Amino acid sequence: MSIESGSQSVNLEQLAAPEPDGERYGAIWSAHTERLGNGELSVAGVPLSRLAAECGTPTFVLDSADARSRARTWKHAMDEACAPLAGADVYYAGKAFLSKQFARWMVAEGLHIDTASEGELRTVLAAGIPGSACGLHGNNKSRAEIELALETGVAHIVIDSLDELDFVEKIAAERGVQAPVYLRLTTGVHAGGHEFIATAHEDQKFGLSISTGVAREAMKRAAAAPHLNLIGLHSHIGSQIASVDGFAAAAAIVLAERAWAGEQGIALPEIDLGGGYGVRYTSADPVPPTPHMFAQELAAAVAEHVRRSGLPAPRVSIEPGRSIVAPAMLMLYSVGTVKDVAIDSGKRTYVSVDGGMSDNIRPALYEADYTAALANRVSTAELRRARVVGKHCESGDIVVRNVALPADIHRGDLLAVPAVGAYGYAMASNYNMLTKPAVVAVDDGRITQMLRRQSVDDLLAYDLG
Ligand SMILES: *Cc1c(COP(=O)(O)O)cnc(C)c1O
C-alpha cells in the first residue's frame, strides 16, 4: 500500500503536474486548487480558512468551474467522435451527486441527467429542467416512479427485467400513452478498478441476460407491446474503470444484439453504453484515459458495427457520473484529537476529524483510498506516517488509511481530502446522529451555498416522540 504524502511540496508538485490535452484528467485536486504564498490552500480564489470561518466544517467544497469543464469535455468529445454516426448524448449520472443547481449546470453544458428514483427525478424537475432531458433507471422502479416518468415525458425508461417490461406496458396502457424504453442488457462484461472480466458472471441483480436468451425475448416482447416504444439498448459494466477495453468489449456485444434485432425487423435508433469512467484518488492510481480516448474507442466500435451490419448508425449515449464530479470537490475537515499509536514498525499518528464514515462511506464500503493535505498552513515539520479517522463509534471509521502528514499537526488545523465529489454527499448518512455537512460551490472568489448543513433540529423533526 502506498503512503500518500500530504506535505506541501508534494502537493505543489501534484497541483503543477501537466495534464494530457490540457484536460487534467489525471488530476487529484480540482483545477483551481492552489497553495497561496502564505501557505494555505485555496480553491477558485477562496482561501480555505476563510471558507471554514464563514461556513464551518465539515464542508464539501465544489470547484464548480472544474465540474462544468469536465462535463463540457465529455460532451465535446462525444459530439466530435459520434458526428459521423447519428450524434451523441451525455447523461450525467445524478446519483453521484445531485442538487438543483448542479443539475442546471450540467444541462447548461449540454448534458442530460440520469435519475434512478423519484427523489432524483423530482430534484431535477424542481430545478426547472424538463423530463425530456432525463432518463429513468433502476432495477425495481415503483408505480409512482414510472407514472412520474410518463407524466413528465422522460426521454427513456431503462427496463431492467421481463417483469418490469410487463409492468411498464400495463401502466402506459392505463394512461393511453407510449413509453419510450431502453432495455438494459447484461453483457457478461464486468469491469471496475483496473481490470475487466469478460466471462458470463451474471449472478447479480441488474439487466436482461444475453447468454440465456432473455435479452432477445425482451426485445421481441417490447417490440410487439402496443404501449412501449423500444428505442434502444443499454449496457453499464461497472465503475471506476481505468481502461477502454471493457467498454469496447461490452459495446461489441450490445451491437451484436442490435444487429440480431435488425434481422428481426426491430429498428433500434439508439444505444447507451453507460458510465463508470475512472478517476484518480491518489497518485498510486493509474491515470485514466481521457474522455476523448473513451469517445473515440466507443465510436470506432459503433462504426465497425454499422459497416458490418449495414444498419443505420445509432445515436450513442453515455452516462458518466464520477468522472465529472469526483475530482471537482474536496472535503474540508477540522482536526480534533491527535494521538500516536504503537504499531509493529514504529508508530502511527491518528488524526481525528469532525466527520468520517457518515460523509464518506467509501473507505469502509470499498476499502477506497484517499489522500489528505494540511489546508490552513504549510509546515516544515518532518512527515509522519498518519491515518485520518472520523468521530464515529467504529474502528473502521477511516477517511485516509495511509498518508504522510507533518508531525506538528494539531487540534484546530484544517485538513482537505480531495476527490470526494462522487458518492460522498450522495451516500452520506446520519450515523451517530451526525448532521450532513453543507455543500458549497466556489468560483472566482465567491462562495455559494448549494446544500445547507443539516441541524440536529432537522433530525429531531423526524422524531415523533
Ligand atoms: C452508477 C451508474 C452510472 C454512473 O457511474 P459512474 O461510475 O459514476 O460513472 C451510470 N449508469 C448507470 C446505469 C449506473 O448505475
Tab-separated table of C-alpha atoms and ligand atoms in Angstrom:
chain	number	residue	atom	x	y	z
A	1	MET	CA	0.000	0.000	0.000
A	2	SER	CA	1.440	3.345	-0.915
A	3	ILE	CA	1.846	6.135	1.562
A	4	GLU	CA	0.470	9.331	0.176
A	5	SER	CA	2.323	12.407	1.150
A	6	GLY	CA	0.300	15.343	2.326
A	7	SER	CA	3.329	17.619	2.546
A	8	GLN	CA	3.128	20.961	0.855
A	9	SER	CA	5.959	20.199	-1.551
A	10	VAL	CA	4.333	17.058	-2.922
A	11	ASN	CA	1.004	18.763	-3.233
A	12	LEU	CA	2.556	21.630	-5.101
A	13	GLU	CA	4.067	19.082	-7.428
A	14	GLN	CA	0.697	17.397	-7.923
A	15	LEU	CA	-1.002	20.704	-8.477
A	16	ALA	CA	1.544	21.732	-11.066
A	17	ALA	CA	1.593	18.414	-12.950
A	18	PRO	CA	0.980	18.869	-16.676
A	19	GLU	CA	-2.108	17.069	-17.898
A	20	PRO	CA	-2.750	15.401	-21.266
A	21	ASP	CA	-4.672	17.559	-23.711
A	22	GLY	CA	-4.985	20.222	-21.057
A	23	GLU	CA	-7.894	18.166	-19.737
A	24	ARG	CA	-6.314	17.488	-16.322
A	25	TYR	CA	-7.772	14.027	-16.442
A	26	GLY	CA	-5.234	12.596	-14.061
A	27	ALA	CA	-5.744	15.397	-11.545
A	28	ILE	CA	-6.484	14.503	-7.941
A	29	TRP	CA	-7.137	18.109	-6.854
A	30	SER	CA	-9.658	20.287	-8.687
A	31	ALA	CA	-8.432	22.617	-11.421
A	32	HIS	CA	-8.479	25.816	-9.371
A	33	THR	CA	-6.853	24.486	-6.200
A	34	GLU	CA	-3.598	26.214	-5.279
A	35	ARG	CA	-1.284	26.921	-2.368
A	36	LEU	CA	-1.172	30.620	-1.631
A	37	GLY	CA	2.008	32.488	-0.713
A	38	ASN	CA	1.049	32.352	2.974
A	39	GLY	CA	0.899	28.542	2.763
A	40	GLU	CA	-2.805	27.924	2.876
A	41	LEU	CA	-4.829	26.060	0.288
A	42	SER	CA	-7.307	27.978	-1.792
A	43	VAL	CA	-9.979	26.800	-4.229
A	44	ALA	CA	-11.177	29.088	-7.026
A	45	GLY	CA	-9.902	32.188	-5.254
A	46	VAL	CA	-11.344	31.270	-1.839
A	47	PRO	CA	-8.753	30.570	0.893
A	48	LEU	CA	-9.967	27.522	2.810
A	49	SER	CA	-9.505	29.158	6.225
A	50	ARG	CA	-11.902	31.894	5.109
A	51	LEU	CA	-14.311	29.245	3.894
A	52	ALA	CA	-14.110	27.382	7.216
A	53	ALA	CA	-14.702	30.623	9.133
A	54	GLU	CA	-17.753	31.508	7.040
A	55	CYS	CA	-19.286	28.066	6.510
A	56	GLY	CA	-17.946	25.889	9.337
A	57	THR	CA	-16.660	22.335	8.930
A	58	PRO	CA	-17.019	19.670	7.738
A	59	THR	CA	-17.969	21.195	4.382
A	60	PHE	CA	-17.900	19.801	0.859
A	61	VAL	CA	-16.233	22.395	-1.387
A	62	LEU	CA	-17.161	22.218	-5.066
A	63	ASP	CA	-14.936	23.862	-7.683
A	64	SER	CA	-17.939	24.482	-9.916
A	65	ALA	CA	-15.979	25.681	-12.949
A	66	ASP	CA	-13.963	22.446	-12.838
A	67	ALA	CA	-17.090	20.256	-12.741
A	68	ARG	CA	-18.608	22.235	-15.595
A	69	SER	CA	-15.455	21.972	-17.634
A	70	ARG	CA	-15.335	18.184	-17.119
A	71	ALA	CA	-18.963	17.932	-18.261
A	72	ARG	CA	-18.219	20.087	-21.303
A	73	THR	CA	-15.180	17.980	-22.165
A	74	TRP	CA	-17.311	14.810	-22.225
A	75	LYS	CA	-19.953	16.489	-24.359
A	76	HIS	CA	-17.410	17.810	-26.869
A	77	ALA	CA	-15.559	14.504	-27.017
A	78	MET	CA	-18.759	12.545	-27.697
A	79	ASP	CA	-20.182	15.081	-30.164
A	80	GLU	CA	-16.957	15.039	-32.120
A	81	ALA	CA	-16.470	11.252	-32.086
A	82	CYS	CA	-20.096	10.480	-32.948
A	83	ALA	CA	-20.641	13.199	-35.557
A	84	PRO	CA	-20.057	10.693	-38.411
A	85	LEU	CA	-22.671	8.426	-36.735
A	86	ALA	CA	-26.075	9.701	-35.624
A	87	GLY	CA	-24.746	12.000	-32.884
A	88	ALA	CA	-24.388	11.601	-29.140
A	89	ASP	CA	-25.981	12.444	-25.810
A	90	VAL	CA	-24.213	12.601	-22.475
A	91	TYR	CA	-26.337	11.816	-19.440
A	92	TYR	CA	-24.806	12.932	-16.136
A	93	ALA	CA	-25.430	10.110	-13.619
A	94	GLY	CA	-27.231	12.106	-10.949
A	95	LYS	CA	-26.722	9.508	-8.256
A	96	ALA	CA	-23.029	10.516	-7.979
A	97	PHE	CA	-24.012	13.944	-6.622
A	98	LEU	CA	-27.221	15.843	-7.207
A	99	SER	CA	-28.613	19.227	-6.291
A	100	LYS	CA	-30.878	21.559	-8.226
A	101	GLN	CA	-28.082	23.987	-9.123
A	102	PHE	CA	-25.728	21.184	-10.096
A	103	ALA	CA	-28.358	19.710	-12.416
A	104	ARG	CA	-28.848	23.143	-14.025
A	105	TRP	CA	-25.106	23.459	-14.608
A	106	MET	CA	-24.979	20.055	-16.283
A	107	VAL	CA	-27.885	20.960	-18.569
A	108	ALA	CA	-26.289	24.338	-19.338
A	109	GLU	CA	-23.229	22.394	-20.557
A	110	GLY	CA	-25.434	20.407	-22.936
A	111	LEU	CA	-25.830	17.263	-20.820
A	112	HIS	CA	-28.959	15.365	-19.844
A	113	ILE	CA	-29.498	13.847	-16.403
A	114	ASP	CA	-29.897	10.214	-15.414
A	115	THR	CA	-32.080	9.542	-12.409
A	116	ALA	CA	-32.800	6.323	-10.562
A	117	SER	CA	-35.552	7.203	-8.101
A	118	GLU	CA	-38.500	9.521	-7.538
A	119	GLY	CA	-36.280	11.701	-5.330
A	120	GLU	CA	-33.621	12.129	-8.002
A	121	LEU	CA	-36.136	12.773	-10.773
A	122	ARG	CA	-38.100	15.273	-8.681
A	123	THR	CA	-34.888	17.112	-7.739
A	124	VAL	CA	-34.111	17.619	-11.428
A	125	LEU	CA	-37.700	18.657	-12.216
A	126	ALA	CA	-37.641	21.063	-9.244
A	127	ALA	CA	-34.618	22.693	-10.872
A	128	GLY	CA	-36.898	23.660	-13.772
A	129	ILE	CA	-35.423	21.040	-16.093
A	130	PRO	CA	-37.959	19.239	-18.296
A	131	GLY	CA	-38.480	15.489	-18.023
A	132	SER	CA	-37.412	15.187	-21.650
A	133	ALA	CA	-33.834	15.915	-20.505
A	134	CYS	CA	-33.919	12.952	-18.086
A	135	GLY	CA	-33.601	9.192	-18.157
A	136	LEU	CA	-35.047	6.853	-15.520
A	137	HIS	CA	-33.058	3.852	-14.266
A	138	GLY	CA	-33.469	1.305	-11.508
A	139	ASN	CA	-33.926	-2.429	-11.077
A	140	ASN	CA	-37.113	-2.046	-9.032
A	141	LYS	CA	-38.972	1.069	-10.116
A	142	SER	CA	-42.182	1.789	-8.244
A	143	ARG	CA	-45.513	2.501	-9.894
A	144	ALA	CA	-45.171	6.112	-8.702
A	145	GLU	CA	-41.754	6.426	-10.354
A	146	ILE	CA	-42.964	5.016	-13.664
A	147	GLU	CA	-46.071	7.224	-13.597
A	148	LEU	CA	-43.980	10.335	-12.844
A	149	ALA	CA	-41.630	9.444	-15.716
A	150	LEU	CA	-44.539	9.057	-18.153
A	151	GLU	CA	-46.299	12.202	-16.937
A	152	THR	CA	-43.191	14.337	-17.290
A	153	GLY	CA	-42.153	12.834	-20.626
A	154	VAL	CA	-38.707	11.448	-19.764
A	155	ALA	CA	-36.514	10.654	-22.758
A	156	HIS	CA	-36.412	6.967	-21.860
A	157	ILE	CA	-37.130	4.464	-19.119
A	158	VAL	CA	-34.425	1.791	-18.903
A	159	ILE	CA	-36.223	-1.532	-18.478
A	160	ASP	CA	-34.332	-3.961	-16.258
A	161	SER	CA	-36.386	-7.206	-16.345
A	162	LEU	CA	-39.214	-9.014	-18.164
A	163	ASP	CA	-41.357	-8.421	-15.093
A	164	GLU	CA	-40.769	-4.687	-15.352
A	165	LEU	CA	-41.371	-4.731	-19.112
A	166	ASP	CA	-44.899	-6.000	-18.478
A	167	PHE	CA	-45.377	-3.557	-15.583
A	168	VAL	CA	-44.421	-0.506	-17.691
A	169	GLU	CA	-46.608	-1.730	-20.587
A	170	LYS	CA	-49.552	-2.055	-18.182
A	171	ILE	CA	-49.109	1.421	-16.672
A	172	ALA	CA	-48.629	3.025	-20.112
A	173	ALA	CA	-51.768	1.217	-21.365
A	174	GLU	CA	-53.819	2.506	-18.416
A	175	ARG	CA	-52.735	6.024	-19.277
A	176	GLY	CA	-53.175	5.563	-23.018
A	177	VAL	CA	-49.575	6.573	-23.795
A	178	GLN	CA	-46.489	5.006	-25.319
A	179	ALA	CA	-43.488	4.637	-23.026
A	180	PRO	CA	-40.087	5.278	-24.662
A	181	VAL	CA	-37.863	2.457	-23.393
A	182	TYR	CA	-34.354	1.083	-23.491
A	183	LEU	CA	-33.583	-2.493	-22.478
A	184	ARG	CA	-30.659	-2.922	-20.091
A	185	LEU	CA	-28.651	-5.911	-21.258
A	186	THR	CA	-26.266	-7.995	-19.166
A	187	THR	CA	-23.279	-8.415	-21.450
A	188	GLY	CA	-21.245	-10.608	-19.097
A	189	VAL	CA	-18.536	-7.928	-19.094
A	190	HIS	CA	-17.769	-6.680	-15.617
A	191	ALA	CA	-15.169	-4.036	-15.066
A	192	GLY	CA	-14.016	-1.985	-12.141
A	193	GLY	CA	-10.778	-0.894	-10.638
A	194	HIS	CA	-8.085	-1.680	-13.118
A	195	GLU	CA	-9.329	-4.764	-14.887
A	196	PHE	CA	-12.294	-6.275	-16.606
A	197	ILE	CA	-13.621	-9.811	-16.843
A	198	ALA	CA	-15.458	-10.887	-19.962
A	199	THR	CA	-16.902	-14.082	-18.514
A	200	ALA	CA	-20.544	-14.896	-18.110
A	201	HIS	CA	-20.625	-13.803	-14.482
A	202	GLU	CA	-24.289	-12.930	-14.266
A	203	ASP	CA	-25.098	-13.596	-10.644
A	204	GLN	CA	-26.167	-10.039	-9.871
A	205	LYS	CA	-29.420	-8.130	-9.886
A	206	PHE	CA	-29.173	-5.868	-12.949
A	207	GLY	CA	-30.292	-6.336	-16.507
A	208	LEU	CA	-31.620	-8.836	-19.042
A	209	SER	CA	-29.226	-11.698	-19.703
A	210	ILE	CA	-27.877	-12.083	-23.211
A	211	SER	CA	-26.359	-15.524	-22.614
A	212	THR	CA	-29.646	-17.123	-21.505
A	213	GLY	CA	-31.664	-15.545	-24.323
A	214	VAL	CA	-33.784	-13.370	-22.023
A	215	ALA	CA	-32.490	-10.229	-23.746
A	216	ARG	CA	-33.797	-11.345	-27.162
A	217	GLU	CA	-37.102	-12.439	-25.687
A	218	ALA	CA	-37.395	-8.959	-24.158
A	219	MET	CA	-36.629	-7.276	-27.488
A	220	LYS	CA	-39.362	-9.273	-29.222
A	221	ARG	CA	-41.844	-8.689	-26.419
A	222	ALA	CA	-41.111	-4.943	-26.216
A	223	ALA	CA	-41.285	-4.503	-29.999
A	224	ALA	CA	-44.714	-6.170	-30.004
A	225	ALA	CA	-46.082	-4.303	-26.966
A	226	PRO	CA	-48.590	-1.661	-28.081
A	227	HIS	CA	-47.669	0.845	-25.352
A	228	LEU	CA	-43.905	0.511	-25.422
A	229	ASN	CA	-41.744	2.360	-27.891
A	230	LEU	CA	-38.498	0.365	-27.892
A	231	ILE	CA	-35.813	2.843	-28.915
A	232	GLY	CA	-32.560	1.407	-27.690
A	233	LEU	CA	-30.295	-0.992	-25.845
A	234	HIS	CA	-28.317	-0.134	-22.728
A	235	SER	CA	-25.227	-1.543	-21.034
A	236	HIS	CA	-23.411	-0.455	-17.877
A	237	ILE	CA	-20.434	-2.575	-16.962
A	238	GLY	CA	-19.181	-1.223	-13.668
A	239	SER	CA	-17.486	1.723	-12.057
A	240	GLN	CA	-14.059	3.312	-11.552
A	241	ILE	CA	-12.806	1.698	-14.793
A	242	ALA	CA	-9.353	2.843	-15.899
A	243	SER	CA	-9.124	1.303	-19.372
A	244	VAL	CA	-11.133	1.360	-22.575
A	245	ASP	CA	-11.002	-2.425	-23.110
A	246	GLY	CA	-14.105	-3.351	-21.096
A	247	PHE	CA	-16.170	-0.660	-22.820
A	248	ALA	CA	-15.082	-1.822	-26.257
A	249	ALA	CA	-15.899	-5.453	-25.370
A	250	ALA	CA	-19.341	-4.540	-23.998
A	251	ALA	CA	-20.108	-2.265	-26.960
A	252	ALA	CA	-19.328	-5.103	-29.384
A	253	ILE	CA	-21.700	-7.438	-27.526
A	254	VAL	CA	-24.543	-4.885	-27.376
A	255	LEU	CA	-24.082	-4.063	-31.060
A	256	ALA	CA	-24.258	-7.761	-31.992
A	257	GLU	CA	-27.664	-7.841	-30.254
A	258	ARG	CA	-28.679	-4.747	-32.205
A	259	ALA	CA	-27.668	-6.488	-35.422
A	260	TRP	CA	-29.792	-9.505	-34.431
A	261	ALA	CA	-32.734	-7.170	-33.725
A	262	GLY	CA	-32.216	-5.616	-37.156
A	263	GLU	CA	-32.584	-9.059	-38.739
A	264	GLN	CA	-35.918	-9.479	-36.914
A	265	GLY	CA	-37.082	-6.168	-38.317
A	266	ILE	CA	-36.686	-4.390	-34.980
A	267	ALA	CA	-35.106	-0.990	-35.614
A	268	LEU	CA	-33.198	0.447	-32.665
A	269	PRO	CA	-32.182	4.066	-33.260
A	270	GLU	CA	-30.210	4.494	-30.010
A	271	ILE	CA	-27.678	2.719	-27.809
A	272	ASP	CA	-26.399	3.661	-24.365
A	273	LEU	CA	-23.031	2.442	-23.161
A	274	GLY	CA	-23.365	3.525	-19.536
A	275	GLY	CA	-20.945	5.142	-17.102
A	276	GLY	CA	-18.073	4.017	-14.940
A	277	TYR	CA	-15.139	6.071	-16.271
A	278	GLY	CA	-12.395	6.073	-13.651
A	279	VAL	CA	-10.668	8.909	-11.799
A	280	ARG	CA	-7.562	9.132	-9.619
A	281	TYR	CA	-7.989	9.303	-5.864
A	282	THR	CA	-4.275	9.048	-5.015
A	283	SER	CA	-1.064	9.196	-7.004
A	284	ALA	CA	-0.936	5.371	-6.852
A	285	ASP	CA	-3.997	5.161	-9.145
A	286	PRO	CA	-3.338	4.849	-12.867
A	287	VAL	CA	-4.101	7.908	-14.993
A	288	PRO	CA	-7.404	7.059	-16.720
A	289	PRO	CA	-7.933	7.507	-20.452
A	290	THR	CA	-9.290	10.947	-21.349
A	291	PRO	CA	-12.936	11.435	-22.404
A	292	HIS	CA	-11.576	11.938	-25.907
A	293	MET	CA	-9.940	8.489	-25.846
A	294	PHE	CA	-13.068	6.782	-24.465
A	295	ALA	CA	-15.291	8.544	-27.011
A	296	GLN	CA	-13.056	7.606	-29.950
A	297	GLU	CA	-12.999	3.956	-28.860
A	298	LEU	CA	-16.778	3.739	-28.444
A	299	ALA	CA	-17.397	5.485	-31.759
A	300	ALA	CA	-14.959	3.122	-33.500
A	301	ALA	CA	-16.846	0.075	-32.159
A	302	VAL	CA	-20.133	1.546	-33.392
A	303	ALA	CA	-18.700	2.465	-36.808
A	304	GLU	CA	-17.403	-1.105	-37.240
A	305	HIS	CA	-20.863	-2.496	-36.410
A	306	VAL	CA	-22.545	-0.106	-38.872
A	307	ARG	CA	-20.147	-1.198	-41.600
A	308	ARG	CA	-20.713	-4.908	-40.929
A	309	SER	CA	-24.461	-4.913	-40.269
A	310	GLY	CA	-25.434	-2.389	-42.909
A	311	LEU	CA	-27.849	-0.917	-40.349
A	312	PRO	CA	-28.301	2.830	-39.915
A	313	ALA	CA	-25.896	4.303	-37.338
A	314	PRO	CA	-27.400	4.630	-33.847
A	315	ARG	CA	-27.315	7.731	-31.674
A	316	VAL	CA	-24.924	6.928	-28.813
A	317	SER	CA	-25.391	7.889	-25.162
A	318	ILE	CA	-23.045	7.542	-22.220
A	319	GLU	CA	-23.626	8.160	-18.505
A	320	PRO	CA	-20.564	9.480	-16.664
A	321	GLY	CA	-21.033	10.414	-13.009
A	322	ARG	CA	-17.828	10.046	-11.011
A	323	SER	CA	-15.515	11.382	-13.706
A	324	ILE	CA	-17.412	14.689	-13.787
A	325	VAL	CA	-17.866	15.400	-10.112
A	326	ALA	CA	-15.367	13.361	-8.044
A	327	PRO	CA	-12.220	15.440	-8.625
A	328	ALA	CA	-14.158	18.718	-8.579
A	329	MET	CA	-14.973	18.535	-4.862
A	330	LEU	CA	-12.864	18.340	-1.729
A	331	MET	CA	-13.896	17.831	1.870
A	332	LEU	CA	-12.739	20.381	4.413
A	333	TYR	CA	-12.462	18.988	7.953
A	334	SER	CA	-11.213	20.448	11.209
A	335	VAL	CA	-8.634	18.433	13.103
A	336	GLY	CA	-9.523	17.412	16.661
A	337	THR	CA	-7.797	14.695	18.679
A	338	VAL	CA	-4.286	13.721	17.532
A	339	LYS	CA	-2.884	10.515	19.014
A	340	ASP	CA	0.233	8.383	18.442
A	341	VAL	CA	-0.284	4.623	18.430
A	342	ALA	CA	2.434	1.954	18.521
A	343	ILE	CA	2.488	-0.376	15.520
A	344	ASP	CA	4.948	-3.153	14.528
A	345	SER	CA	7.173	-0.882	12.523
A	346	GLY	CA	7.188	2.092	14.891
A	347	LYS	CA	4.206	4.319	15.414
A	348	ARG	CA	1.316	5.812	13.583
A	349	THR	CA	-0.336	9.162	14.220
A	350	TYR	CA	-4.120	9.017	14.302
A	351	VAL	CA	-5.582	12.348	13.237
A	352	SER	CA	-9.294	12.592	14.084
A	353	VAL	CA	-11.549	14.895	12.093
A	354	ASP	CA	-15.057	16.257	12.686
A	355	GLY	CA	-16.801	13.888	10.225
A	356	GLY	CA	-15.928	10.450	8.906
A	357	MET	CA	-17.894	7.487	7.592
A	358	SER	CA	-21.147	9.475	7.703
A	359	ASP	CA	-19.848	11.851	4.989
A	360	ASN	CA	-17.541	9.394	3.204
A	361	ILE	CA	-18.517	5.735	3.458
A	362	ARG	CA	-16.306	4.656	0.537
A	363	PRO	CA	-13.225	3.661	2.576
A	364	ALA	CA	-15.385	1.442	4.814
A	365	LEU	CA	-17.522	0.143	1.945
A	366	TYR	CA	-14.921	-0.442	-0.766
A	367	GLU	CA	-11.571	-0.004	1.017
A	368	ALA	CA	-11.231	3.114	-1.115
A	369	ASP	CA	-8.005	5.090	-0.738
A	370	TYR	CA	-7.793	8.860	-0.488
A	371	THR	CA	-5.094	11.378	0.297
A	372	ALA	CA	-5.181	14.479	2.508
A	373	ALA	CA	-3.296	17.744	2.938
A	374	LEU	CA	-2.964	20.343	5.647
A	375	ALA	CA	-5.136	23.185	4.357
A	376	ASN	CA	-4.631	26.206	6.616
A	377	ARG	CA	-0.817	26.411	6.584
A	378	VAL	CA	2.385	24.775	5.434
A	379	SER	CA	4.643	23.111	7.939
A	380	THR	CA	8.358	22.467	7.873
A	381	ALA	CA	7.999	19.724	10.495
A	382	GLU	CA	9.084	16.215	9.497
A	383	LEU	CA	6.464	13.990	7.910
A	384	ARG	CA	4.858	11.263	9.996
A	385	ARG	CA	3.006	8.143	8.969
A	386	ALA	CA	-0.579	9.113	9.712
A	387	ARG	CA	-4.129	7.813	9.426
A	388	VAL	CA	-7.093	10.167	9.204
A	389	VAL	CA	-10.110	8.870	11.102
A	390	GLY	CA	-13.600	10.146	11.804
A	391	LYS	CA	-15.551	10.568	15.037
A	392	HIS	CA	-17.893	7.581	14.729
A	393	CYS	CA	-18.131	4.610	17.072
A	394	GLU	CA	-16.438	2.144	14.689
A	395	SER	CA	-12.765	1.305	14.325
A	396	GLY	CA	-13.417	1.007	10.580
A	397	ASP	CA	-14.303	4.716	10.512
A	398	ILE	CA	-11.256	5.612	8.416
A	399	VAL	CA	-11.076	8.530	5.989
A	400	VAL	CA	-7.489	8.121	4.737
A	401	ARG	CA	-5.744	4.879	5.635
A	402	ASN	CA	-2.146	5.959	4.957
A	403	VAL	CA	-0.896	9.479	4.485
A	404	ALA	CA	2.240	11.363	5.448
A	405	LEU	CA	1.347	14.454	7.468
A	406	PRO	CA	3.549	16.970	9.289
A	407	ALA	CA	4.447	15.951	12.834
A	408	ASP	CA	3.152	19.234	14.253
A	409	ILE	CA	-0.433	18.778	13.011
A	410	HIS	CA	-2.708	19.740	15.877
A	411	ARG	CA	-6.221	20.470	17.040
A	412	GLY	CA	-7.695	23.376	15.081
A	413	ASP	CA	-5.778	22.729	11.857
A	414	LEU	CA	-7.790	22.306	8.685
A	415	LEU	CA	-7.431	19.155	6.607
A	416	ALA	CA	-8.528	18.848	2.973
A	417	VAL	CA	-9.398	15.485	1.378
A	418	PRO	CA	-9.632	15.746	-2.437
A	419	ALA	CA	-11.783	13.869	-4.952
A	420	VAL	CA	-14.785	13.288	-2.683
A	421	GLY	CA	-17.377	14.730	-5.087
A	422	ALA	CA	-18.861	11.429	-6.236
A	423	TYR	CA	-20.675	9.129	-3.834
A	424	GLY	CA	-19.594	11.270	-0.864
A	425	TYR	CA	-22.530	13.514	-0.053
A	426	ALA	CA	-24.757	11.191	-2.095
A	427	MET	CA	-24.065	8.297	0.288
A	428	ALA	CA	-23.946	10.399	3.465
A	429	SER	CA	-25.843	9.170	6.497
A	430	ASN	CA	-26.802	10.408	9.934
A	431	TYR	CA	-24.907	7.668	11.758
A	432	ASN	CA	-24.305	8.635	15.382
A	433	MET	CA	-26.863	11.399	14.713
A	434	LEU	CA	-24.217	13.438	12.949
A	435	THR	CA	-25.736	16.025	10.657
A	436	LYS	CA	-24.978	16.011	6.933
A	437	PRO	CA	-22.329	18.594	6.009
A	438	ALA	CA	-23.009	21.664	3.895
A	439	VAL	CA	-22.092	21.640	0.198
A	440	VAL	CA	-20.790	24.983	-1.100
A	441	ALA	CA	-19.674	25.969	-4.562
A	442	VAL	CA	-16.696	28.261	-5.024
A	443	ASP	CA	-15.969	30.215	-8.169
A	444	ASP	CA	-13.936	33.331	-8.824
A	445	GLY	CA	-13.552	34.191	-5.141
A	446	ARG	CA	-17.254	33.718	-4.344
A	447	ILE	CA	-18.896	31.134	-2.075
A	448	THR	CA	-22.411	29.899	-2.916
A	449	GLN	CA	-24.360	27.620	-0.573
A	450	MET	CA	-25.756	24.658	-2.527
A	451	LEU	CA	-26.994	22.326	0.193
A	452	ARG	CA	-27.222	23.728	3.703
A	453	ARG	CA	-25.757	21.879	6.656
A	454	GLN	CA	-28.337	19.791	8.499
A	455	SER	CA	-29.018	20.760	12.089
A	456	VAL	CA	-29.810	18.458	14.986
A	457	ASP	CA	-33.237	20.111	14.959
A	458	ASP	CA	-33.672	18.782	11.385
A	459	LEU	CA	-33.057	15.293	12.739
A	460	LEU	CA	-35.359	15.816	15.738
A	461	ALA	CA	-38.102	16.934	13.330
A	462	TYR	CA	-38.383	13.301	12.138
A	463	ASP	CA	-38.755	12.034	15.687
A	464	LEU	CA	-42.450	11.888	16.519
A	465	GLY	CA	-41.753	11.322	20.167
B	1	LIG	C1	-23.760	4.282	-11.365
B	1	LIG	C2	-24.186	4.313	-12.765
B	1	LIG	C3	-23.610	5.239	-13.656
B	1	LIG	C4	-22.513	6.183	-13.272
B	1	LIG	O1	-21.354	5.529	-12.864
B	1	LIG	P1	-20.012	6.367	-12.602
B	1	LIG	O2	-19.061	5.330	-12.121
B	1	LIG	O3	-20.331	7.367	-11.548
B	1	LIG	O4	-19.631	6.997	-13.879
B	1	LIG	C5	-24.087	5.275	-14.946
B	1	LIG	N1	-25.078	4.437	-15.359
B	1	LIG	C6	-25.641	3.531	-14.533
B	1	LIG	C7	-26.720	2.661	-15.045
B	1	LIG	C8	-25.220	3.438	-13.215
B	1	LIG	O5	-25.782	2.538	-12.412
